[in-house]
Tab-separated table of C-alpha atoms in Angstrom:
chain	number	residue	atom	x	y	z
A	199	MET	CA	0.226	0.229	0.070
A	200	LYS	CA	1.432	3.601	-1.057
A	201	THR	CA	0.367	6.630	1.026
A	202	ARG	CA	2.341	10.177	1.293
A	203	ILE	CA	3.505	8.594	4.605
A	204	THR	CA	4.899	5.316	3.214
A	205	GLU	CA	6.477	7.307	0.844
A	206	MET	CA	7.975	10.079	2.853
A	207	PHE	CA	9.347	7.570	5.669
A	208	GLY	CA	10.504	4.899	2.729
A	209	ILE	CA	8.551	1.950	4.357
A	210	GLU	CA	6.393	-0.599	2.947
A	211	HIS	CA	3.082	-0.042	5.135
A	212	PRO	CA	1.290	2.594	6.406
A	213	ILE	CA	1.814	1.591	10.415
A	214	ILE	CA	4.094	3.389	12.582
A	215	GLN	CA	4.726	1.904	16.491
A	216	GLY	CA	4.203	4.491	18.870
A	217	GLY	CA	7.275	6.006	21.437
A	218	MET	CA	6.434	4.024	24.752
A	219	HIS	CA	8.415	4.946	27.895
A	220	TYR	CA	9.998	1.450	28.518
A	221	VAL	CA	8.685	-0.039	25.857
A	222	GLY	CA	10.449	1.717	22.727
A	223	PHE	CA	13.561	-0.468	22.814
A	224	ALA	CA	15.568	-1.676	20.039
A	225	GLU	CA	14.141	-5.163	19.547
A	226	LEU	CA	10.719	-3.643	19.561
A	227	ALA	CA	11.694	-1.200	16.918
A	228	ALA	CA	13.917	-3.785	14.685
A	229	ALA	CA	10.676	-5.779	14.715
A	230	VAL	CA	8.302	-3.311	13.844
A	231	SER	CA	10.867	-1.728	11.027
A	232	ASN	CA	11.539	-5.712	9.703
A	233	ALA	CA	7.783	-6.381	9.069
A	234	GLY	CA	7.404	-3.213	6.731
A	235	GLY	CA	6.218	-0.581	9.566
A	236	LEU	CA	8.234	2.173	10.966
A	237	GLY	CA	9.651	1.106	14.751
A	238	ILE	CA	10.018	3.908	16.709
A	239	ILE	CA	13.113	3.935	20.003
A	240	THR	CA	11.955	5.839	22.807
A	241	GLY	CA	14.471	8.562	23.508
A	242	LEU	CA	13.871	9.381	27.287
A	243	THR	CA	14.010	6.112	28.364
A	244	GLN	CA	17.644	6.176	27.439
A	245	LYS	CA	19.309	7.882	30.354
A	246	THR	CA	21.675	9.881	28.748
A	247	PRO	CA	22.540	10.738	25.202
A	248	GLU	CA	25.447	8.156	25.142
A	249	ASP	CA	22.927	5.412	25.926
A	250	LEU	CA	20.520	6.360	23.398
A	251	ALA	CA	23.560	6.475	20.925
A	252	ASN	CA	24.213	2.840	21.919
A	253	GLU	CA	20.312	2.018	21.531
A	254	ILE	CA	20.383	3.235	17.607
A	255	ALA	CA	23.436	1.413	16.886
A	256	ARG	CA	21.867	-1.886	18.603
A	257	CYS	CA	18.523	-1.305	16.494
A	258	LYS	CA	20.857	-0.925	13.421
A	259	GLU	CA	22.280	-4.571	14.469
A	260	MET	CA	18.698	-5.891	14.283
A	261	THR	CA	17.627	-4.305	10.981
A	262	ASP	CA	18.564	-2.536	7.965
A	263	LYS	CA	15.054	-0.968	7.515
A	264	PRO	CA	14.276	2.824	8.444
A	265	PHE	CA	13.333	3.102	12.182
A	266	GLY	CA	12.954	6.196	14.323
A	267	VAL	CA	13.413	7.931	17.360
A	268	ASN	CA	10.774	9.299	19.676
A	269	VAL	CA	11.796	12.841	21.654
A	270	THR	CA	9.344	14.208	24.241
A	271	PHE	CA	9.968	17.644	24.942
A	272	LEU	CA	9.115	17.889	28.851
A	273	PRO	CA	8.013	20.934	30.192
A	274	VAL	CA	10.463	20.519	33.433
A	275	VAL	CA	12.820	22.667	35.123
A	276	ASN	CA	15.816	20.296	34.941
A	277	ALA	CA	15.306	19.251	31.076
A	278	PRO	CA	16.811	15.861	29.749
A	279	ASP	CA	20.001	17.195	27.548
A	280	TYR	CA	17.586	17.812	24.457
A	281	PRO	CA	20.918	19.131	22.161
A	282	GLY	CA	22.810	16.106	23.012
A	283	ILE	CA	19.836	13.778	22.007
A	284	ILE	CA	19.416	15.299	18.869
A	285	LYS	CA	23.193	15.201	18.225
A	286	VAL	CA	23.282	11.227	18.497
A	287	ILE	CA	20.128	10.863	16.537
A	288	ILE	CA	21.654	12.876	13.681
A	289	ASP	CA	25.209	11.075	14.105
A	290	GLY	CA	23.478	7.545	14.058
A	291	GLY	CA	22.096	8.171	10.761
A	292	VAL	CA	18.328	8.280	11.680
A	293	LYS	CA	16.037	9.758	9.379
A	294	VAL	CA	12.832	9.920	11.220
A	295	VAL	CA	11.993	11.764	14.752
A	296	GLU	CA	8.770	11.476	16.543
A	297	THR	CA	8.382	14.766	18.253
A	298	ALA	CA	6.019	15.222	21.338
A	299	GLY	CA	4.802	17.701	23.910
A	300	ASN	CA	6.180	21.175	24.074
A	301	ASN	CA	7.165	23.085	20.634
A	302	PRO	CA	10.156	20.991	18.809
A	303	ALA	CA	10.881	24.399	16.863
A	304	GLU	CA	14.232	25.101	18.407
A	305	TYR	CA	15.456	21.355	16.815
A	306	LEU	CA	13.714	21.500	13.721
A	307	PRO	CA	16.508	23.395	12.061
A	308	ALA	CA	19.402	21.031	12.999
A	309	LEU	CA	17.413	17.992	12.063
A	310	LYS	CA	16.174	19.206	8.889
A	311	GLU	CA	20.024	20.231	7.904
A	312	ALA	CA	20.552	16.585	8.310
A	313	GLY	CA	18.119	15.160	6.588
A	314	VAL	CA	15.945	14.353	9.207
A	315	LYS	CA	11.654	13.980	8.584
A	316	VAL	CA	9.920	15.420	11.558
A	317	ILE	CA	6.072	14.040	12.844
A	318	HIS	CA	4.808	15.949	15.490
A	319	LYS	CA	1.938	14.385	17.651
A	320	CYS	CA	-0.895	16.312	18.176
A	321	THR	CA	-3.991	15.757	20.159
A	322	ALA	CA	-6.003	18.760	18.580
A	323	VAL	CA	-6.161	20.414	15.197
A	324	ARG	CA	-4.653	23.794	16.319
A	325	HIS	CA	-1.792	21.958	17.311
A	326	ALA	CA	-1.228	20.424	14.107
A	327	LEU	CA	-1.794	23.317	12.294
A	328	LYS	CA	1.053	25.020	14.407
A	329	ALA	CA	3.123	21.947	13.462
A	330	GLN	CA	2.805	22.096	9.783
A	331	LYS	CA	3.731	26.128	10.159
A	332	ILE	CA	6.784	25.372	12.214
A	333	GLY	CA	7.980	23.306	9.527
A	334	CYS	CA	7.446	19.365	10.366
A	335	ASP	CA	6.606	17.393	7.772
A	336	ALA	CA	3.509	15.156	9.082
A	337	VAL	CA	1.765	14.999	11.977
A	338	SER	CA	0.295	12.234	14.458
A	339	VAL	CA	-3.504	13.404	15.477
A	340	ASP	CA	-4.039	11.670	18.973
A	341	GLY	CA	-7.944	10.918	19.465
A	342	PHE	CA	-9.329	10.805	23.530
A	343	GLU	CA	-9.144	7.007	23.051
A	344	CYS	CA	-5.355	7.017	23.366
A	345	GLY	CA	-3.305	5.635	26.305
A	346	GLY	CA	-1.100	8.037	27.532
A	347	HIS	CA	-1.890	11.874	27.418
A	348	PRO	CA	-4.994	12.900	24.828
A	349	GLY	CA	-4.914	16.140	25.632
A	350	GLU	CA	-8.258	18.359	27.307
A	351	ASP	CA	-10.207	18.423	24.429
A	352	ASP	CA	-11.541	15.470	24.538
A	353	ILE	CA	-12.016	14.898	21.029
A	354	PRO	CA	-12.473	11.511	19.512
A	355	ASN	CA	-11.222	9.951	16.327
A	356	MET	CA	-14.443	10.015	14.507
A	357	ILE	CA	-14.432	13.866	14.537
A	358	LEU	CA	-10.946	14.830	14.642
A	359	LEU	CA	-9.533	13.224	11.896
A	360	PRO	CA	-11.841	14.660	9.362
A	361	ARG	CA	-11.539	17.884	11.249
A	362	ALA	CA	-7.895	17.377	10.865
A	363	ALA	CA	-8.024	16.583	6.909
A	364	ASP	CA	-9.877	19.537	6.401
A	365	GLU	CA	-7.332	21.518	7.742
A	366	LEU	CA	-4.100	20.386	7.056
A	367	GLU	CA	-1.577	20.210	3.866
A	368	ILE	CA	1.029	18.040	5.415
A	369	PRO	CA	0.191	14.214	5.540
A	370	PHE	CA	-0.816	12.992	9.080
A	371	VAL	CA	-1.292	9.365	10.875
A	372	SER	CA	-4.207	8.404	12.919
A	373	SER	CA	-3.418	7.888	16.598
A	374	GLY	CA	-5.617	6.193	19.376
A	375	GLY	CA	-7.812	3.479	19.163
A	376	MET	CA	-5.672	1.913	16.592
A	377	ALA	CA	-5.256	-2.094	16.344
A	378	ASP	CA	-6.680	-3.834	13.272
A	379	ALA	CA	-7.532	-3.452	9.293
A	380	ARG	CA	-10.782	-1.944	10.342
A	381	SER	CA	-8.684	0.744	12.097
A	382	LEU	CA	-6.558	1.298	9.062
A	383	VAL	CA	-9.260	1.525	6.484
A	384	ALA	CA	-11.307	3.582	8.879
A	385	SER	CA	-8.390	6.311	9.351
A	386	LEU	CA	-7.596	6.462	5.284
A	387	ALA	CA	-11.439	7.003	4.560
A	388	MET	CA	-11.046	9.656	7.048
A	389	GLY	CA	-8.096	11.344	5.893
A	390	ALA	CA	-5.091	10.011	7.438
A	391	GLU	CA	-2.036	8.705	5.354
A	392	GLY	CA	-1.945	5.620	7.714
A	393	MET	CA	-2.009	4.810	11.394
A	394	ASN	CA	0.250	4.912	14.908
A	395	MET	CA	-0.299	2.059	17.292
A	396	GLY	CA	0.887	1.799	21.081
A	397	THR	CA	-0.855	-0.287	23.240
A	398	ARG	CA	-1.600	-2.856	20.345
A	399	PHE	CA	2.491	-3.158	19.679
A	400	LEU	CA	2.807	-3.535	23.480
A	401	ALA	CA	0.836	-6.773	23.411
A	402	THR	CA	3.181	-8.342	20.959
A	403	LYS	CA	5.923	-11.447	21.378
A	404	GLU	CA	8.766	-8.658	20.827
A	405	ALA	CA	8.052	-5.979	23.170
A	406	PRO	CA	10.508	-6.283	25.720
A	407	VAL	CA	8.336	-5.943	28.601
A	408	HIS	CA	7.261	-8.455	31.247
A	409	GLU	CA	4.659	-10.834	30.459
A	410	ASN	CA	2.283	-9.333	33.188
A	411	VAL	CA	1.600	-6.276	31.413
A	412	LYS	CA	0.775	-7.983	27.916
A	413	GLN	CA	-1.591	-10.513	29.792
A	414	ALA	CA	-2.810	-7.241	31.839
A	415	ILE	CA	-3.828	-5.790	28.203
A	416	LEU	CA	-5.366	-9.313	27.238
A	417	GLU	CA	-7.866	-9.281	29.731
A	418	ALA	CA	-8.903	-5.874	29.883
A	419	THR	CA	-11.853	-4.493	28.227
A	420	GLU	CA	-12.378	-0.975	26.706
A	421	LEU	CA	-13.922	0.180	29.953
A	422	ASP	CA	-11.109	-0.698	32.113
A	423	THR	CA	-9.125	2.483	31.287
A	424	ARG	CA	-9.227	5.609	33.374
A	425	LEU	CA	-8.209	9.470	32.990
A	426	VAL	CA	-5.867	10.510	36.309
A	427	MET	CA	-4.224	13.987	36.438
A	428	ARG	CA	-6.886	15.933	34.712
A	429	PRO	CA	-7.044	18.363	37.832
A	430	LEU	CA	-3.706	19.249	36.985
A	431	ARG	CA	-4.213	19.489	33.323
A	432	ASN	CA	-2.081	16.955	32.336
A	433	THR	CA	-4.583	14.161	31.413
A	434	GLU	CA	-3.278	10.638	31.161
A	435	ARG	CA	-5.489	7.653	30.304
A	436	VAL	CA	-4.354	4.539	32.004
A	437	LEU	CA	-5.333	1.073	32.893
A	438	ASN	CA	-7.287	0.534	35.759
A	439	ASN	CA	-5.757	-1.015	39.338
A	440	PRO	CA	-5.974	-0.434	42.742
A	441	ALA	CA	-3.211	2.524	42.528
A	442	VAL	CA	-5.405	4.391	39.959
A	443	GLU	CA	-8.115	4.008	42.126
A	444	LYS	CA	-6.049	5.368	44.592
A	445	ILE	CA	-5.211	8.403	42.620
A	446	LEU	CA	-8.812	8.706	41.699
A	447	ALA	CA	-10.097	9.203	45.126
A	448	THR	CA	-6.734	11.829	46.026
A	449	GLU	CA	-8.508	13.817	43.104
A	450	LYS	CA	-11.371	13.711	44.127
A	451	ALA	CA	-10.752	14.311	48.191
A	452	LYS	CA	-8.659	17.176	47.453
A	453	GLY	CA	-10.223	18.945	44.404
A	454	LYS	CA	-8.835	22.174	43.339
A	455	GLU	CA	-6.258	22.328	46.170
A	456	LEU	CA	-4.654	18.923	44.316
A	457	GLU	CA	-0.960	19.172	43.878
A	458	PHE	CA	1.354	16.567	42.116
A	459	GLY	CA	3.040	15.555	45.225
A	460	ASP	CA	-0.280	14.510	46.703
A	461	ILE	CA	-0.055	11.155	43.745
A	462	ALA	CA	3.713	10.903	42.933
A	463	ALA	CA	3.678	8.020	44.831
A	464	GLU	CA	1.659	6.160	42.327
A	465	VAL	CA	2.319	8.239	39.185
A	466	ALA	CA	6.439	9.073	39.187
A	467	GLY	CA	8.810	6.404	38.426
A	468	VAL	CA	6.634	3.308	38.504
A	469	TYR	CA	7.446	2.651	34.589
A	470	PRO	CA	10.414	0.298	35.204
A	471	ARG	CA	8.478	-1.630	38.042
A	472	VAL	CA	5.620	-2.339	35.721
A	473	MET	CA	7.420	-2.945	32.733
A	474	MET	CA	10.248	-5.011	34.091
A	475	GLU	CA	9.238	-6.529	36.850
A	476	GLY	CA	5.664	-7.218	36.035
A	477	GLU	CA	4.526	-5.227	39.073
A	478	VAL	CA	1.166	-4.166	36.911
A	479	GLU	CA	-0.875	-3.236	40.467
A	480	CYS	CA	1.998	-0.585	41.487
A	481	GLY	CA	0.930	2.492	40.007
A	482	ALA	CA	-0.704	4.302	36.804
A	483	TRP	CA	0.791	3.194	33.481
A	484	SER	CA	-0.629	4.084	29.896
A	485	CYS	CA	-3.359	2.002	28.303
A	486	GLY	CA	-5.572	2.953	25.447
A	487	MET	CA	-9.446	2.232	25.280
A	488	VAL	CA	-8.101	-0.344	22.180
A	489	ALA	CA	-7.226	-3.176	24.978
A	490	GLY	CA	-11.017	-4.140	24.082
A	491	LEU	CA	-9.840	-5.127	20.555
A	492	ILE	CA	-6.727	-6.908	21.577
A	493	ASN	CA	-7.709	-10.861	21.959
A	494	ASP	CA	-3.845	-12.215	20.887
A	495	ILE	CA	-0.093	-11.503	21.428
A	496	PRO	CA	1.372	-11.788	17.734
A	497	THR	CA	4.691	-11.571	16.485
A	498	CYS	CA	4.727	-7.762	15.028
A	499	ASP	CA	5.214	-9.686	11.198
A	500	GLU	CA	2.376	-11.772	12.180
A	501	LEU	CA	0.709	-8.479	13.373
A	502	ILE	CA	0.914	-6.255	10.558
A	503	SER	CA	0.811	-8.713	7.674
A	504	ARG	CA	-2.552	-9.442	9.164
A	505	ILE	CA	-3.684	-5.804	9.203
A	506	MET	CA	-2.369	-5.203	5.406
A	507	ASN	CA	-4.143	-8.555	4.267
A	508	ASP	CA	-7.282	-7.979	5.770
A	509	ALA	CA	-7.267	-4.156	5.042
A	510	GLU	CA	-7.087	-5.121	1.477
A	511	LYS	CA	-9.509	-7.707	1.320
A	512	MET	CA	-11.793	-5.103	3.117
A	513	ILE	CA	-11.436	-2.751	0.392
A	514	ARG	CA	-11.569	-4.672	-2.654
A	515	GLN	CA	-14.296	-7.132	-1.585
A	516	ARG	CA	-16.829	-5.361	1.179
A	517	LEU	CA	-16.567	-2.038	0.204
A	518	SER	CA	-16.423	-1.993	-3.643
A	519	GLY	CA	-18.821	-4.582	-3.146
A	520	MET	CA	-20.950	-2.077	-2.101
A	521	LEU	CA	-21.008	0.247	-4.969
């Protein structure tokens, strides 16, 4: 399948693996890229630029296909070494960067000069237009269904994607609620040039996370996620568990007086324990509503092949047969 996204990134299939904390290691990124999609290493999971350089090198040993690096720009005082991160991405020959969080404008000139394509993650059309204006090559339009941070507008993809298609000139992919061929074909129908999957790739054989995490997603339904940190305007969709219930109870009790410190024990620094040690109930961790559509743990190649084969059948047989 050829779309503006496959042409831009030099990939076979219009499927991107989202950057996920303590998930986007070389093993998963390489597996997705080898299957014809675009694998993504999560930059900030690596503690230093040197560690990221090593992870990029590891990925290059596992695949000769294009892969990218996610860089999330955090609004914190003690920020990561972003200049160092950008330098090792460029020096490592990576040709795609997925940016998220704050405005990436400061780093675009260096990336552009090195021939790196930038796709920025957005949860609103106005943010996507800003990304287009500052020179991003593409955007990932993230609907309210998504795991992680859905923004504060609560617009689901059935509305958000057509709105993006109405406004944008640069290509975009859908993100949030994406799991299978139906997701891809619907996204294409609404104007996207492909799709980004996070939670779905978490439940694959190559995802380098504890088996407890994969089983938790398998057992979850579309009713089992919750929104936390909404009072702090840093909303995150997470899989429900006792720690999440505690967060919600604290938020309700504190009301407008809530501070991050009140819930830090259940939020800060839990990802290594969840993803590596399998302590899936120790805190809040990102998961999309799409968990309700996930019923197996295939390899990345099996998953992507199934999606593309089913999508072709859906377009050629079911949809064209309706005409």
